[in-house]
XYZ file of C-alpha atoms in Angstrom:
454
model
C -23.719 -21.256 -174.656
C -22.335 -22.839 -171.218
C -22.171 -26.506 -170.985
C -24.755 -26.335 -168.269
C -27.078 -24.800 -171.103
C -27.080 -21.109 -169.731
C -26.712 -18.690 -172.518
C -24.068 -16.356 -172.308
C -26.326 -13.536 -174.165
C -29.421 -13.830 -171.924
C -31.149 -10.368 -172.026
C -29.686 -9.899 -175.382
C -32.985 -9.536 -177.885
C -31.286 -10.460 -181.097
C -29.427 -13.601 -179.612
C -32.639 -14.612 -178.044
C -34.937 -14.340 -181.381
C -31.799 -16.283 -183.134
C -32.124 -19.242 -180.495
C -35.948 -19.490 -180.772
C -36.456 -19.004 -184.616
C -33.492 -20.997 -185.918
C -31.556 -23.500 -183.433
C -29.412 -24.606 -185.582
C -27.777 -21.184 -185.512
C -27.088 -21.668 -181.889
C -23.411 -23.084 -180.978
C -22.259 -24.748 -177.616
C -18.505 -24.670 -176.025
C -17.849 -26.266 -172.695
C -17.130 -23.439 -170.506
C -15.420 -25.743 -168.243
C -12.428 -26.018 -170.888
C -11.990 -22.241 -171.286
C -8.164 -21.190 -170.856
C -7.961 -17.772 -172.159
C -10.243 -14.957 -173.126
C -8.616 -12.146 -175.769
C -10.448 -8.904 -176.760
C -9.983 -8.223 -180.384
C -10.512 -6.072 -183.304
C -12.148 -6.645 -186.404
C -11.606 -3.975 -189.307
C -10.098 -1.703 -186.868
C -13.187 -1.734 -184.782
C -12.579 -2.919 -181.035
C -15.841 -5.210 -181.238
C -14.759 -8.950 -181.199
C -13.693 -11.567 -178.723
C -11.591 -14.468 -179.239
C -11.942 -17.565 -176.769
C -9.412 -20.363 -176.314
C -10.298 -24.086 -174.970
C -7.772 -26.554 -173.632
C -8.718 -29.012 -176.674
C -6.613 -26.274 -178.492
C -9.509 -24.793 -180.591
C -10.458 -21.222 -180.267
C -13.322 -19.573 -181.683
C -13.422 -15.713 -182.710
C -16.486 -13.765 -182.333
C -17.254 -10.450 -184.128
C -20.295 -8.166 -182.830
C -21.958 -6.244 -185.686
C -21.784 -2.346 -186.061
C -23.703 -0.828 -182.969
C -23.454 -3.950 -181.018
C -19.935 -3.415 -179.614
C -21.713 -2.941 -175.837
C -22.430 -6.933 -176.311
C -18.490 -7.501 -175.992
C -18.547 -6.196 -172.251
C -21.595 -8.181 -171.404
C -20.489 -11.432 -172.787
C -17.217 -11.114 -171.134
C -18.885 -10.433 -167.769
C -21.169 -13.607 -168.323
C -18.287 -15.542 -168.980
C -16.376 -14.340 -165.872
C -19.110 -15.006 -163.603
C -19.709 -18.709 -164.999
C -16.308 -19.588 -165.429
C -14.774 -17.795 -162.581
C -11.349 -15.931 -162.596
C -8.972 -18.985 -161.399
C -6.384 -19.848 -164.011
C -8.196 -18.013 -166.822
C -5.458 -16.204 -169.129
C -7.131 -12.898 -170.060
C -6.024 -9.379 -172.352
C -8.040 -6.813 -173.764
C -7.530 -3.707 -175.873
C -7.696 -1.375 -173.578
C -3.963 -2.014 -172.951
C -2.103 -4.969 -174.254
C 0.962 -4.177 -173.150
C -0.049 -3.628 -169.607
C -1.572 -7.379 -170.064
C 1.896 -8.788 -171.651
C 3.862 -7.323 -168.809
C 1.423 -9.009 -166.272
C 2.353 -12.486 -167.439
C 6.075 -11.809 -167.616
C 6.776 -12.865 -170.852
C 8.930 -10.302 -171.749
C 11.156 -11.257 -168.807
C 11.071 -14.798 -169.499
C 12.365 -14.379 -172.937
C 15.095 -11.884 -172.075
C 16.271 -14.601 -169.689
C 16.025 -17.309 -172.262
C 12.866 -19.100 -170.310
C 11.014 -19.146 -173.627
C 12.178 -19.812 -177.263
C 12.251 -17.038 -179.697
C 9.626 -18.473 -181.753
C 7.446 -19.022 -178.391
C 7.908 -15.181 -177.581
C 7.004 -14.135 -181.286
C 3.744 -15.776 -181.113
C 2.661 -14.536 -177.639
C 3.259 -11.227 -178.865
C 1.142 -11.852 -181.982
C -1.396 -13.205 -179.640
C -1.521 -9.801 -176.982
C -1.185 -7.696 -180.398
C -4.357 -8.755 -181.379
C -3.247 -11.274 -183.854
C -5.066 -14.276 -184.966
C -5.195 -17.693 -186.877
C -9.225 -17.454 -187.230
C -8.499 -13.646 -189.232
C -6.794 -13.460 -192.125
C -6.724 -9.778 -192.364
C -5.001 -10.128 -188.839
C -2.725 -13.375 -189.433
C 0.283 -13.352 -186.922
C 3.494 -12.221 -188.358
C 7.073 -13.708 -188.592
C 10.082 -11.985 -189.632
C 12.110 -13.016 -192.558
C 15.297 -14.060 -190.693
C 17.571 -15.474 -193.761
C 19.104 -13.375 -196.546
C 20.772 -16.295 -198.250
C 18.410 -18.515 -200.389
C 20.875 -19.488 -203.124
C 24.044 -21.344 -201.483
C 24.524 -24.894 -201.142
C 25.779 -24.613 -198.013
C 24.722 -22.518 -195.157
C 26.825 -21.250 -192.040
C 24.467 -20.275 -189.440
C 27.416 -18.828 -187.494
C 28.149 -16.245 -190.344
C 26.310 -12.745 -189.718
C 26.297 -12.500 -193.675
C 23.764 -14.843 -194.346
C 21.066 -12.963 -192.097
C 18.593 -9.950 -192.902
C 19.268 -7.157 -190.971
C 16.314 -6.970 -188.301
C 16.773 -3.324 -187.561
C 14.914 -2.370 -190.814
C 11.812 -3.211 -192.585
C 12.418 -5.749 -195.454
C 11.629 -3.626 -198.181
C 14.647 -1.203 -196.718
C 17.330 -3.763 -196.276
C 20.116 -1.697 -198.090
C 20.640 2.042 -198.605
C 19.607 1.950 -201.927
C 16.234 0.610 -200.928
C 15.967 3.204 -198.128
C 16.621 5.988 -200.128
C 13.565 5.050 -202.582
C 11.094 5.013 -199.808
C 12.677 7.960 -198.175
C 12.150 10.097 -201.361
C 8.615 8.644 -201.573
C 8.037 9.998 -198.223
C 9.378 13.217 -198.462
C 7.957 14.033 -201.892
C 4.272 13.003 -200.777
C 1.762 16.157 -201.080
C -1.579 15.653 -200.252
C -4.364 17.367 -198.058
C -6.090 14.288 -197.117
C -3.807 11.299 -196.834
C -0.561 11.672 -194.759
C 2.893 10.818 -196.197
C 4.192 7.125 -196.019
C 7.024 4.985 -197.107
C 4.707 2.256 -198.415
C 1.349 2.102 -200.185
C 1.075 -1.562 -199.044
C 1.801 -3.513 -196.184
C 3.708 -6.442 -194.661
C 0.685 -8.616 -193.617
C -2.807 -8.808 -195.756
C -5.013 -11.650 -196.234
C -3.979 -11.974 -199.789
C -0.155 -12.302 -198.722
C -1.243 -15.193 -196.269
C -3.577 -17.127 -198.638
C -0.689 -16.819 -201.477
C 1.632 -18.839 -198.899
C -0.999 -21.057 -197.719
C -2.731 -21.567 -201.293
C -1.537 -25.594 -201.237
C -3.415 -26.534 -198.188
C -6.880 -26.272 -197.263
C -8.808 -24.508 -196.237
C -6.848 -21.815 -197.484
C -7.225 -23.177 -200.998
C -11.125 -22.392 -200.882
C -10.768 -19.012 -199.474
C -8.213 -18.404 -202.207
C -10.375 -19.319 -205.035
C -13.151 -17.293 -203.204
C -10.612 -14.472 -203.187
C -9.907 -14.995 -206.950
C -13.628 -15.255 -208.188
C -13.201 -18.747 -208.497
C -10.090 -19.318 -210.159
C -6.202 -19.610 -208.919
C -4.117 -16.197 -209.020
C -2.103 -15.479 -212.010
C 0.624 -18.432 -212.004
C 3.354 -15.508 -211.954
C 1.883 -14.142 -208.646
C 1.530 -17.115 -206.508
C 4.308 -18.055 -203.993
C 6.270 -21.039 -205.907
C 10.198 -19.813 -204.779
C 11.551 -18.550 -201.314
C 14.411 -16.865 -203.473
C 12.398 -14.941 -205.871
C 9.709 -13.960 -203.220
C 12.364 -12.687 -201.277
C 14.105 -10.979 -203.813
C 10.469 -9.320 -204.553
C 10.297 -8.003 -201.149
C 14.009 -6.175 -201.176
C 13.914 -4.888 -204.614
C 14.066 -0.924 -204.762
C 10.876 0.213 -204.997
C 8.807 -2.820 -204.764
C 5.224 -2.803 -203.430
C 5.799 -6.389 -202.103
C 6.745 -5.574 -198.408
C 5.608 -8.966 -196.954
C 6.635 -10.589 -193.741
C 6.551 -14.184 -193.257
C 3.610 -16.224 -191.227
C 4.454 -19.064 -188.216
C 4.070 -21.852 -190.970
C 7.423 -21.137 -192.315
C 8.875 -22.048 -189.050
C 6.466 -24.859 -188.014
C 5.152 -26.663 -190.800
C 6.476 -28.357 -194.152
C 3.423 -29.341 -195.764
C 2.080 -25.829 -196.925
C 5.465 -26.097 -199.262
C 4.124 -29.219 -201.122
C 1.069 -29.464 -203.467
C -0.020 -32.528 -202.748
C -3.226 -32.102 -203.504
C -1.827 -31.775 -207.282
C -3.868 -28.113 -207.715
C -3.956 -26.972 -211.177
C -1.812 -23.535 -210.198
C -0.572 -22.999 -213.842
C 2.544 -22.165 -215.894
C 4.464 -19.228 -215.686
C 5.139 -16.812 -218.384
C 8.467 -18.247 -218.624
C 6.823 -21.735 -219.366
C 7.778 -23.120 -215.816
C 4.779 -25.037 -214.081
C 3.431 -24.000 -210.679
C 3.607 -27.073 -208.431
C 5.904 -27.217 -204.989
C 7.431 -24.450 -203.568
C 11.153 -24.213 -205.006
C 13.367 -24.557 -201.970
C 16.915 -23.185 -201.319
C 19.667 -25.441 -202.418
C 20.729 -25.830 -198.757
C 17.239 -27.423 -198.307
C 17.711 -29.903 -200.621
C 14.556 -29.627 -201.966
C 13.259 -31.218 -198.896
C 10.390 -29.134 -196.877
C 11.037 -30.633 -193.474
C 14.884 -29.946 -194.000
C 13.806 -26.137 -194.747
C 11.657 -25.799 -191.757
C 14.430 -27.576 -189.509
C 16.858 -25.236 -190.700
C 14.783 -22.298 -190.724
C 13.660 -22.575 -186.886
C 17.345 -23.143 -186.324
C 18.187 -19.795 -187.765
C 15.458 -18.233 -185.671
C 16.692 -19.599 -182.631
C 20.244 -18.651 -183.591
C 22.970 -16.470 -181.523
C 22.542 -14.089 -184.289
C 18.915 -13.609 -184.289
C 18.634 -13.530 -180.492
C 20.778 -10.850 -180.331
C 19.184 -8.834 -182.864
C 15.201 -9.750 -182.757
C 14.349 -6.748 -180.543
C 14.714 -4.556 -183.305
C 12.358 -6.035 -185.611
C 9.767 -6.331 -182.299
C 10.243 -2.096 -182.428
C 9.410 -2.068 -185.965
C 5.887 -4.500 -185.475
C 5.086 -4.321 -181.995
C 6.850 -1.377 -180.480
C 7.726 2.395 -180.474
C 8.787 2.203 -184.092
C 5.185 1.717 -185.123
C 4.613 5.066 -185.421
C 5.698 8.926 -184.890
C 9.311 10.225 -185.816
C 11.023 7.001 -184.654
C 8.852 4.867 -187.494
C 9.806 8.189 -190.031
C 13.583 7.811 -189.212
C 13.397 3.792 -189.450
C 11.513 4.053 -192.903
C 8.304 2.133 -191.095
C 5.554 4.327 -191.992
C 2.589 2.752 -193.859
C -0.354 3.766 -195.358
C -2.745 5.506 -192.909
C -5.658 3.513 -193.136
C -3.820 -0.038 -192.285
C -3.536 1.923 -188.438
C -6.317 1.512 -186.207
C -6.822 5.113 -185.662
C -6.441 6.147 -189.491
C -10.280 6.211 -190.172
C -13.195 6.160 -187.885
C -15.492 3.738 -189.893
C -18.545 3.909 -187.624
C -18.658 7.556 -187.749
C -19.164 7.422 -191.707
C -22.977 7.599 -192.150
C -22.650 7.134 -196.148
C -22.945 3.266 -196.569
C -21.130 3.272 -200.004
C -18.149 5.434 -198.361
C -18.313 2.938 -195.159
C -18.013 0.058 -197.351
C -15.427 1.530 -199.338
C -13.322 2.306 -196.273
C -14.252 -1.391 -194.520
C -12.833 -3.025 -198.293
C -9.550 -1.122 -198.030
C -9.190 -2.254 -194.483
C -9.957 -5.583 -195.076
C -7.603 -5.718 -197.986
C -4.490 -3.951 -197.815
C -3.485 -4.578 -194.282
C -3.950 -3.775 -190.758
C -1.020 -2.747 -188.449
C -0.620 -4.777 -185.066
C -1.499 -2.993 -181.461
C 1.646 -1.453 -179.907
C 3.014 -3.389 -177.122
C 5.803 -1.120 -176.339
C 6.384 2.345 -175.934
C 10.029 2.453 -175.509
C 12.783 0.226 -176.853
C 12.453 -3.340 -176.345
C 15.475 -5.327 -174.213
C 17.651 -7.313 -175.861
C 17.857 -11.083 -175.294
C 21.005 -12.254 -172.871
C 23.227 -14.076 -174.263
C 23.705 -17.629 -172.883
C 26.729 -16.777 -170.712
C 24.446 -13.551 -169.147
C 22.251 -16.200 -167.878
C 22.498 -18.821 -165.161
C 21.022 -21.791 -165.598
C 19.145 -21.122 -168.995
C 16.286 -23.196 -170.374
C 17.439 -22.852 -173.974
C 20.907 -23.168 -174.626
C 22.500 -21.475 -177.772
C 22.111 -23.585 -180.845
C 25.332 -24.556 -182.438
C 25.239 -24.943 -186.180
C 27.657 -26.139 -188.920
C 27.684 -28.141 -192.171
C 28.161 -31.864 -192.795
C 30.839 -33.045 -195.536
C 28.617 -32.828 -198.284
C 27.866 -28.889 -197.328
C 24.320 -29.535 -196.128
C 23.463 -27.224 -193.365
C 22.994 -29.225 -190.062
C 22.735 -28.965 -186.090
C 26.344 -29.938 -185.202
C 24.846 -30.092 -181.554
C 22.128 -28.705 -179.508
C 21.003 -29.142 -176.147
C 17.885 -28.206 -173.770
C 18.961 -27.673 -170.337
C 16.665 -27.901 -167.199
C 16.266 -25.072 -164.975
C 19.048 -26.432 -162.913
C 21.412 -26.790 -165.566
C 21.257 -30.628 -166.151
C 21.196 -31.963 -169.784
C 17.485 -32.784 -170.586
C 18.544 -34.324 -174.039
C 20.499 -33.530 -177.235
C 21.016 -33.868 -180.908
C 19.352 -32.110 -183.804
C 15.411 -31.956 -183.892
C 13.251 -30.112 -186.299
C 11.180 -28.496 -183.708
C 12.513 -27.815 -180.108
C 10.389 -28.886 -177.111
C 8.055 -26.952 -175.466
C 8.787 -25.075 -172.495
C 5.949 -24.322 -170.004
C 5.077 -20.626 -170.056
C 5.590 -18.560 -166.777
C 2.879 -19.408 -164.180
C -0.270 -17.161 -164.856
C -0.777 -14.037 -162.635
C -3.396 -14.723 -159.604
C -4.149 -11.150 -160.223
C -7.927 -10.562 -160.652
C -8.997 -8.901 -164.073
C -9.885 -5.584 -164.403
C -13.283 -3.931 -164.794
C -13.807 -4.513 -168.580
C -15.371 -1.449 -169.172
C -12.539 1.709 -170.780
C -13.127 4.364 -172.611
C -12.247 2.481 -175.782
C -14.946 -0.430 -175.371
C -17.492 2.071 -173.960
C -21.078 1.048 -172.817
């Protein structure tokens, strides 16, 4: 409903009946505070919308089977009431084109925005949402060293290879998954390198189990109990080793909280997470020695690693794997980057399955085993320019080192204004926000597309 009291679903019989019979089911948001509207998928159907408000809140709408046409009706009514000025929009007909409209890739290449900000924007344009655990935003493992007492972020050997999936980091691992792909024979199921996925609701809840509301969601997933203690996320090093072990089914990538929120690493609520088979109680997450068992220090250094020269120079390769041309086809096969076919949006048409049992089985598979993001780039992603290649960069390269005790520290950093003047210096846990590029004044395209239908 709009603040004026005008329903966004006028003329829809189901909505009208809900309003008349049970007013408690009606929710209201201020249309004046709406800043963004994005088309979304739910269970790989293009049947959802996500609205973002100036307060920072967002709401996710999923329309039931047979009601996909309502998505367009809601959009058109919002556009009429809100008006097009200042409204950021992206629909699923061509998210890559929408991304190009806001020139975010150009901003990233020319160091006007940080690596973190760019990855979060890519996730959003590719349909990832904090409101859907099945499509939670994806972030890369950037480090490979979780055992050293000191960490030299200027040393390339401490980083993961961003040009390869996390489960194919070594030639031995790549050989294992290539053998699985080449030896697969099935009349109905296409070959794949990995039977699991790098982003699932279970992986997200495993990472965030120590925080509400994810604690409650994790308990619901496990029928009211916490997962087996040996499977609960409890060690950075153990989890990375699991993901990079040959033949492992654990191929997960990370989530944004690893670079922004130290709270999820602490069992502040003293949850009874159990004891492992080796007799170790599961409590706070065990951090690398270089973090001094300090969650804030871990997030600080981890964010510095994400913004480092090395990651900046290679991040475009990971983007090709997750959001780009190496998602599917021969490029994906060559990159050891093919996942189970039902994780792709064209893997199955759920709405065409008439048998209710078969349809629910397909939906359960999609819900539990991961969903690949929408592809944003059909060709290789450009690399980020070095500081020396950019005139008046907003983000200067961060310089790293270690103190006399071997603790990883930011030796110096400086955020530069657009005219090159210093805007501050010294170490910080999180870099200051930088305004994104100005929104395009171009009018939104007609909503109806072949994909959404009417």
